[in-house]
CSV table of N, CA and C in Angstrom, one decimal:
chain,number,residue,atom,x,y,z
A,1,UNK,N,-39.1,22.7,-30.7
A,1,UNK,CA,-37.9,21.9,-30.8
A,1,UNK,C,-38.1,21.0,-32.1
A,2,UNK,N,-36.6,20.5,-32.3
A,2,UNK,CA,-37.2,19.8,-33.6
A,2,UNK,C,-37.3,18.5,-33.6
A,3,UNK,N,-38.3,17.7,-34.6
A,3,UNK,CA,-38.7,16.5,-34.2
A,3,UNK,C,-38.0,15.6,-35.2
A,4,UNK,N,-38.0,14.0,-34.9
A,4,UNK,CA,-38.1,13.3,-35.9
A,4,UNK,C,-38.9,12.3,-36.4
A,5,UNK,N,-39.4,12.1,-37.1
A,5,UNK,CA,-40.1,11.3,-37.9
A,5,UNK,C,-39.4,9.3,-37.5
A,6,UNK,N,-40.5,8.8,-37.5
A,6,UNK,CA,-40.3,6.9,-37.1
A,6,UNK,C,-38.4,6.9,-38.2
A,7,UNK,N,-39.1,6.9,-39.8
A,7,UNK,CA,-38.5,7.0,-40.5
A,7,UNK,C,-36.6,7.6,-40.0
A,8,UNK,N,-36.7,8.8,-40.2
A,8,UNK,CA,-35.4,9.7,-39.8
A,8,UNK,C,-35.0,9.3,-38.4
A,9,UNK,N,-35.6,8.8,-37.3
A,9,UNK,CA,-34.8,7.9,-36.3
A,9,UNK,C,-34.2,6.7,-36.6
A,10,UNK,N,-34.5,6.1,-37.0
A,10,UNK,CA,-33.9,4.8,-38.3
A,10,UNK,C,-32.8,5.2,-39.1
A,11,UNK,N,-33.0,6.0,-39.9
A,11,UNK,CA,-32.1,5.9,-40.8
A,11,UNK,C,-31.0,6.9,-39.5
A,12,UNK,N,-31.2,7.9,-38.5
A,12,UNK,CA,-30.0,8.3,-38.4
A,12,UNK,C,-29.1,7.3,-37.5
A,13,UNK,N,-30.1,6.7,-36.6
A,13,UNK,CA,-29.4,5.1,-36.0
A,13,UNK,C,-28.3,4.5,-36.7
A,14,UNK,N,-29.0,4.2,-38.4
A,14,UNK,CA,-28.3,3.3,-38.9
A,14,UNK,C,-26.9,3.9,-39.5
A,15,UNK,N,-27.2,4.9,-39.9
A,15,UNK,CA,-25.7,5.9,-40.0
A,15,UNK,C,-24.8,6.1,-39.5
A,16,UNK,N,-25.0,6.8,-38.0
A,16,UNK,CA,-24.1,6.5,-36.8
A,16,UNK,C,-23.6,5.4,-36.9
A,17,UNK,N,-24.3,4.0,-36.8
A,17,UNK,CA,-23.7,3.0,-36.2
A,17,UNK,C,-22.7,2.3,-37.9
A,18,UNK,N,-23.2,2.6,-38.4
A,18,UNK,CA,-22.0,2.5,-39.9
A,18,UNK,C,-20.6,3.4,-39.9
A,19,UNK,N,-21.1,4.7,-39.3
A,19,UNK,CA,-20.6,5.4,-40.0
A,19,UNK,C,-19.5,5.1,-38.7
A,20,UNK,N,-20.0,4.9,-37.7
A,20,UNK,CA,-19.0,5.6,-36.4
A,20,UNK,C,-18.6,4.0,-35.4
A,21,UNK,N,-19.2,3.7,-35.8
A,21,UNK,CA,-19.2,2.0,-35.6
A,21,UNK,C,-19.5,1.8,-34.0
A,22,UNK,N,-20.0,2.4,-33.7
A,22,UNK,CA,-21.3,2.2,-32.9
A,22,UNK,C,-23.0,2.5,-32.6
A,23,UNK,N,-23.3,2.4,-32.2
A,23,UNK,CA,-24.7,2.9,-31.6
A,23,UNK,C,-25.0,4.5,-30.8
A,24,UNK,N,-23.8,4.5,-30.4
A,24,UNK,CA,-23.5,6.0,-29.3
A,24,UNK,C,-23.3,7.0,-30.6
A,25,UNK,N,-23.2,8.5,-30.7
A,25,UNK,CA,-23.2,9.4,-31.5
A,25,UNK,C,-24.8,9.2,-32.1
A,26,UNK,N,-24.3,10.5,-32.9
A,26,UNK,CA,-25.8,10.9,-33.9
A,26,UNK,C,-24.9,11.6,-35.1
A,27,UNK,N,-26.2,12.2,-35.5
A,27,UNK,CA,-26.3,12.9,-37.0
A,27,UNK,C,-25.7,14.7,-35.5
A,28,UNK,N,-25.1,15.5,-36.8
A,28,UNK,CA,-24.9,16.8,-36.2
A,28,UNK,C,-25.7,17.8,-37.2
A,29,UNK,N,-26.5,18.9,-36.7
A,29,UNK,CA,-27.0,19.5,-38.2
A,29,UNK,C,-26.2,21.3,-37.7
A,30,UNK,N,-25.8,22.0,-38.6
A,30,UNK,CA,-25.4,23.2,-38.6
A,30,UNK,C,-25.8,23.6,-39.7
A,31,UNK,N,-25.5,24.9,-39.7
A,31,UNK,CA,-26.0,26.3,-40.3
A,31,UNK,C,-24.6,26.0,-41.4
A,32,UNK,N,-24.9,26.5,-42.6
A,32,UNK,CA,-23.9,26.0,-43.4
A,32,UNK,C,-24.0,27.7,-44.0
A,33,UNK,N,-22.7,28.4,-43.4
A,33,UNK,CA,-22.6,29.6,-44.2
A,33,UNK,C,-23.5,31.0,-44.2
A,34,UNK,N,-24.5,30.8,-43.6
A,34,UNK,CA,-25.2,31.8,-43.3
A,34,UNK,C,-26.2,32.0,-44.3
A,35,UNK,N,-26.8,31.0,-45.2
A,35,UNK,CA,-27.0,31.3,-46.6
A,35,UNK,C,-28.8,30.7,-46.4
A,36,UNK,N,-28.4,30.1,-45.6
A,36,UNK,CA,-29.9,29.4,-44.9
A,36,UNK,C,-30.2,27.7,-45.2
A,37,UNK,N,-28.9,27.1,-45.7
A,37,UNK,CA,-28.8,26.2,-45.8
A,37,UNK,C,-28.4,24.9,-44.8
A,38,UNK,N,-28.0,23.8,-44.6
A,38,UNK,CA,-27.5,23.1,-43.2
A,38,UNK,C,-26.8,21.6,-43.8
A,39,UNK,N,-25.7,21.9,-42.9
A,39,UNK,CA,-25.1,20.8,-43.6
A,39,UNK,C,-25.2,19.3,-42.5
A,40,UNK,N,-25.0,18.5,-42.5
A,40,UNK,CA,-25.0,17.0,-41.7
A,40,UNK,C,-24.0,16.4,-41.7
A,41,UNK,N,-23.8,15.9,-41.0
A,41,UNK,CA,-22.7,15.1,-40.5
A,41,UNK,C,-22.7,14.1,-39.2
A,42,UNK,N,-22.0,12.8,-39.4
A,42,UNK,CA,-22.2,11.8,-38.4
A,42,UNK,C,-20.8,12.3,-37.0
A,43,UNK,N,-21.7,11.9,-36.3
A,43,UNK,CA,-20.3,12.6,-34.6
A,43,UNK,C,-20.6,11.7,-33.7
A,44,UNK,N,-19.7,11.5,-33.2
A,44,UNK,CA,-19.3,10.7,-31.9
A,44,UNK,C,-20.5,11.5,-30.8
A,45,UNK,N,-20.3,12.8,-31.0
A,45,UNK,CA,-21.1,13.7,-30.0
A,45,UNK,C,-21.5,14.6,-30.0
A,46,UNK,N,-22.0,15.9,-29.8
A,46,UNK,CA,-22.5,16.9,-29.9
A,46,UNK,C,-21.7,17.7,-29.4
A,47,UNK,N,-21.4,19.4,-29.7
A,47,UNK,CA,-20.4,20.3,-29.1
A,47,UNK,C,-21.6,21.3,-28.3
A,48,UNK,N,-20.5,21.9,-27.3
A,48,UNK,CA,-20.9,22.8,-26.2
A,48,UNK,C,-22.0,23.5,-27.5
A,49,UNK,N,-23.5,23.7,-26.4
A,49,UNK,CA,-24.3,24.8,-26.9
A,49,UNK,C,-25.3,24.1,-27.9
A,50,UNK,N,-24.9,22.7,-28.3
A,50,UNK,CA,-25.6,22.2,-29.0
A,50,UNK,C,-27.0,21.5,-28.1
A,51,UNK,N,-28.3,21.8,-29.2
A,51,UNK,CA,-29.3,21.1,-29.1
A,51,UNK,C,-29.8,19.8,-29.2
A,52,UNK,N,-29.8,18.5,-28.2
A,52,UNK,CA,-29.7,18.0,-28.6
A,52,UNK,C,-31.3,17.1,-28.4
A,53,UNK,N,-31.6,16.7,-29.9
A,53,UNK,CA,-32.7,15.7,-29.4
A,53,UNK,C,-33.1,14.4,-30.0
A,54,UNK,N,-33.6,13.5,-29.1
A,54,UNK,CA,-33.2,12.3,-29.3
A,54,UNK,C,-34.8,11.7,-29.6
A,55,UNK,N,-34.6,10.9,-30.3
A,55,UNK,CA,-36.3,9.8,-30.5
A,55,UNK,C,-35.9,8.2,-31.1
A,56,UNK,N,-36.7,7.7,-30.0
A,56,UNK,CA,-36.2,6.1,-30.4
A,56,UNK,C,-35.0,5.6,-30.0
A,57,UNK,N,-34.2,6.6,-29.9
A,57,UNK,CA,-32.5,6.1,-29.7
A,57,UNK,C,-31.8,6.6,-30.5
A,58,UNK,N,-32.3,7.5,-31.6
A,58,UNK,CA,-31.6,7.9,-32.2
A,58,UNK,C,-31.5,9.9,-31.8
A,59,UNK,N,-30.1,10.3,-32.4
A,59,UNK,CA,-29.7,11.8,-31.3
A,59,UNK,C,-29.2,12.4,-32.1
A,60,UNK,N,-30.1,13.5,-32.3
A,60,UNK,CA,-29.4,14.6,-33.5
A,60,UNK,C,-29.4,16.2,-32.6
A,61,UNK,N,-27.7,16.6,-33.2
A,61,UNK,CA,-27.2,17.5,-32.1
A,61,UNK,C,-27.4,18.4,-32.8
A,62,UNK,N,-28.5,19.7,-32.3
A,62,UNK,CA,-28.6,20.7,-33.6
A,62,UNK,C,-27.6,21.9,-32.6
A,63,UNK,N,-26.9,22.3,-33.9
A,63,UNK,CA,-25.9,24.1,-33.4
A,63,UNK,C,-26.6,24.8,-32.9
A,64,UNK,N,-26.2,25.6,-32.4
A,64,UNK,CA,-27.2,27.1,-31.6
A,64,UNK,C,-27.6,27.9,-32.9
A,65,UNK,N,-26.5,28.4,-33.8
A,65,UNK,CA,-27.0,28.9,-34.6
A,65,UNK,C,-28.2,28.4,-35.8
A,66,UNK,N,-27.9,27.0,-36.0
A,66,UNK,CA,-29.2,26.4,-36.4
A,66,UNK,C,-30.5,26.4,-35.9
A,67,UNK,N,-30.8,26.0,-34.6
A,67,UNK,CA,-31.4,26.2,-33.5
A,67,UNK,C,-32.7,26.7,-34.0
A,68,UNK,N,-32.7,27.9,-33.9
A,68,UNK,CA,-33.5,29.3,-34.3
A,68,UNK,C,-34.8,28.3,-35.3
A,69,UNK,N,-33.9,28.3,-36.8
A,69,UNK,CA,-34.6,27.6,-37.7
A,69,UNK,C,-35.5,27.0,-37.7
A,70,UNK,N,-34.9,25.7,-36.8
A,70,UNK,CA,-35.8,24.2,-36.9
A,70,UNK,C,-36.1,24.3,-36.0
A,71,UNK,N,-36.7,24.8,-34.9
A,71,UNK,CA,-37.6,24.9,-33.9
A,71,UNK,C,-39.0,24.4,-34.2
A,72,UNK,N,-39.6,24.6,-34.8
A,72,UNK,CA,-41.1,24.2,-35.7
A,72,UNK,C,-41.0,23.4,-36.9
A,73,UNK,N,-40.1,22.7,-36.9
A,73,UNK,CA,-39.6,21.6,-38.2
A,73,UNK,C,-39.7,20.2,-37.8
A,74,UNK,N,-39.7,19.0,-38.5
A,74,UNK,CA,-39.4,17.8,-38.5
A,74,UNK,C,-38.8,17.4,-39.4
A,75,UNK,N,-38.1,16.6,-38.7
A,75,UNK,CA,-36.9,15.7,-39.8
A,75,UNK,C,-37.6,14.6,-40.9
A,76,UNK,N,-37.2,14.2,-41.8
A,76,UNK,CA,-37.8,13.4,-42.4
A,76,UNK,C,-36.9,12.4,-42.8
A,77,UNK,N,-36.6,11.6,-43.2
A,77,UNK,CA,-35.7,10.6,-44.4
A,77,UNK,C,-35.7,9.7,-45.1
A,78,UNK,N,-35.3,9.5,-46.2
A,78,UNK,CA,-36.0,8.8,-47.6
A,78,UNK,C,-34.6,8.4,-47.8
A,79,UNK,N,-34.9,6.9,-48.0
A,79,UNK,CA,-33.6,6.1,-48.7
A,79,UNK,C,-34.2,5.4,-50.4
A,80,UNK,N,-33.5,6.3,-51.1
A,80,UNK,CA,-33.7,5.3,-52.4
A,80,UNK,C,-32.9,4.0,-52.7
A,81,UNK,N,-33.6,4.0,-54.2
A,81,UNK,CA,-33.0,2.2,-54.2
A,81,UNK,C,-32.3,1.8,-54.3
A,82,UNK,N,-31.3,3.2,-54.6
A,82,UNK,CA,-29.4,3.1,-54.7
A,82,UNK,C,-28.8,2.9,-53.2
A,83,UNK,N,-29.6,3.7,-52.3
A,83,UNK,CA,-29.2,3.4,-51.0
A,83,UNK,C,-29.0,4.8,-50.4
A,84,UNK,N,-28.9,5.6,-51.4
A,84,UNK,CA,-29.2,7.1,-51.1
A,84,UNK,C,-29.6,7.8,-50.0
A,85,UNK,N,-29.5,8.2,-48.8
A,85,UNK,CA,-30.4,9.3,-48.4
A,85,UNK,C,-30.7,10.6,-48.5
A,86,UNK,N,-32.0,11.0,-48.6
A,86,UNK,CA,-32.6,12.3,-48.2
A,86,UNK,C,-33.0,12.7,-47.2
A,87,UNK,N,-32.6,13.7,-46.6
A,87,UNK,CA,-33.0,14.0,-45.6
A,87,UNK,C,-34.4,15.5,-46.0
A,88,UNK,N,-35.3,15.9,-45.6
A,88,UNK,CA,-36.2,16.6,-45.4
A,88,UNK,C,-36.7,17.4,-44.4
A,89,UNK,N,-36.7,18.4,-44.7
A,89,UNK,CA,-37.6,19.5,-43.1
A,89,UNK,C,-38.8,19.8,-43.8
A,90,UNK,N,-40.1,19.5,-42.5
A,90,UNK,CA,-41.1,19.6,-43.2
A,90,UNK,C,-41.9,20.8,-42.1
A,91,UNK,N,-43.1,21.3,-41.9
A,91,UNK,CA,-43.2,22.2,-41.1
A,91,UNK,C,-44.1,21.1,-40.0
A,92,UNK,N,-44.0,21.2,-38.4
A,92,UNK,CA,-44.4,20.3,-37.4
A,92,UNK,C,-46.5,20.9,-37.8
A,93,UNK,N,-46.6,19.9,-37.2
A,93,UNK,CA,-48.4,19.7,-37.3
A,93,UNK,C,-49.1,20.3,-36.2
């Protein structure tokens, strides 16, 4: 299952609650196109079939079809000094 890093619970906390103007939702991650890529996005909630996993309080709802992928991954996230984020998958330890 996929994990997140101190870091990537933070920043997706802070996101949600910007983005969605609360505390409740997460980040959503899906399969973008079949190409092997994944796109992100802030949600109120997760959809049927989605994986959802949570650390710290923060809840990222991965697609089924994503799923597969990030099973053995961790999330990561890097805010630069513009305010930027990166998100990262790294392989779990």
């Amino acid at each position: 299952m996929l994990t997140l890093t101190e870091n990537a619970s933070t920043v997706v906390k802070t996101i949600a609650t910007q983005q969605l103007g609360a505390a409740e939702g997460g980040l959503r991650i899906s399969s973008h196109d079949g190409d092997g890529s994944f796109a992100i996005a802030a949600v109120p909630d997760g959809q049927p079939g989605d994986q959802v996993v949570e650390s710290d309080g923060a809840k990222v709802f991965v697609d089924e079809s994503a799923s597969p992928a990030l099973t053995d991954k961790v999330l990561d996230a890097q805010i630069d000094d513009q305010g930027n984020v990166q998100f990262r998958l790294g392989q779990q330890a």
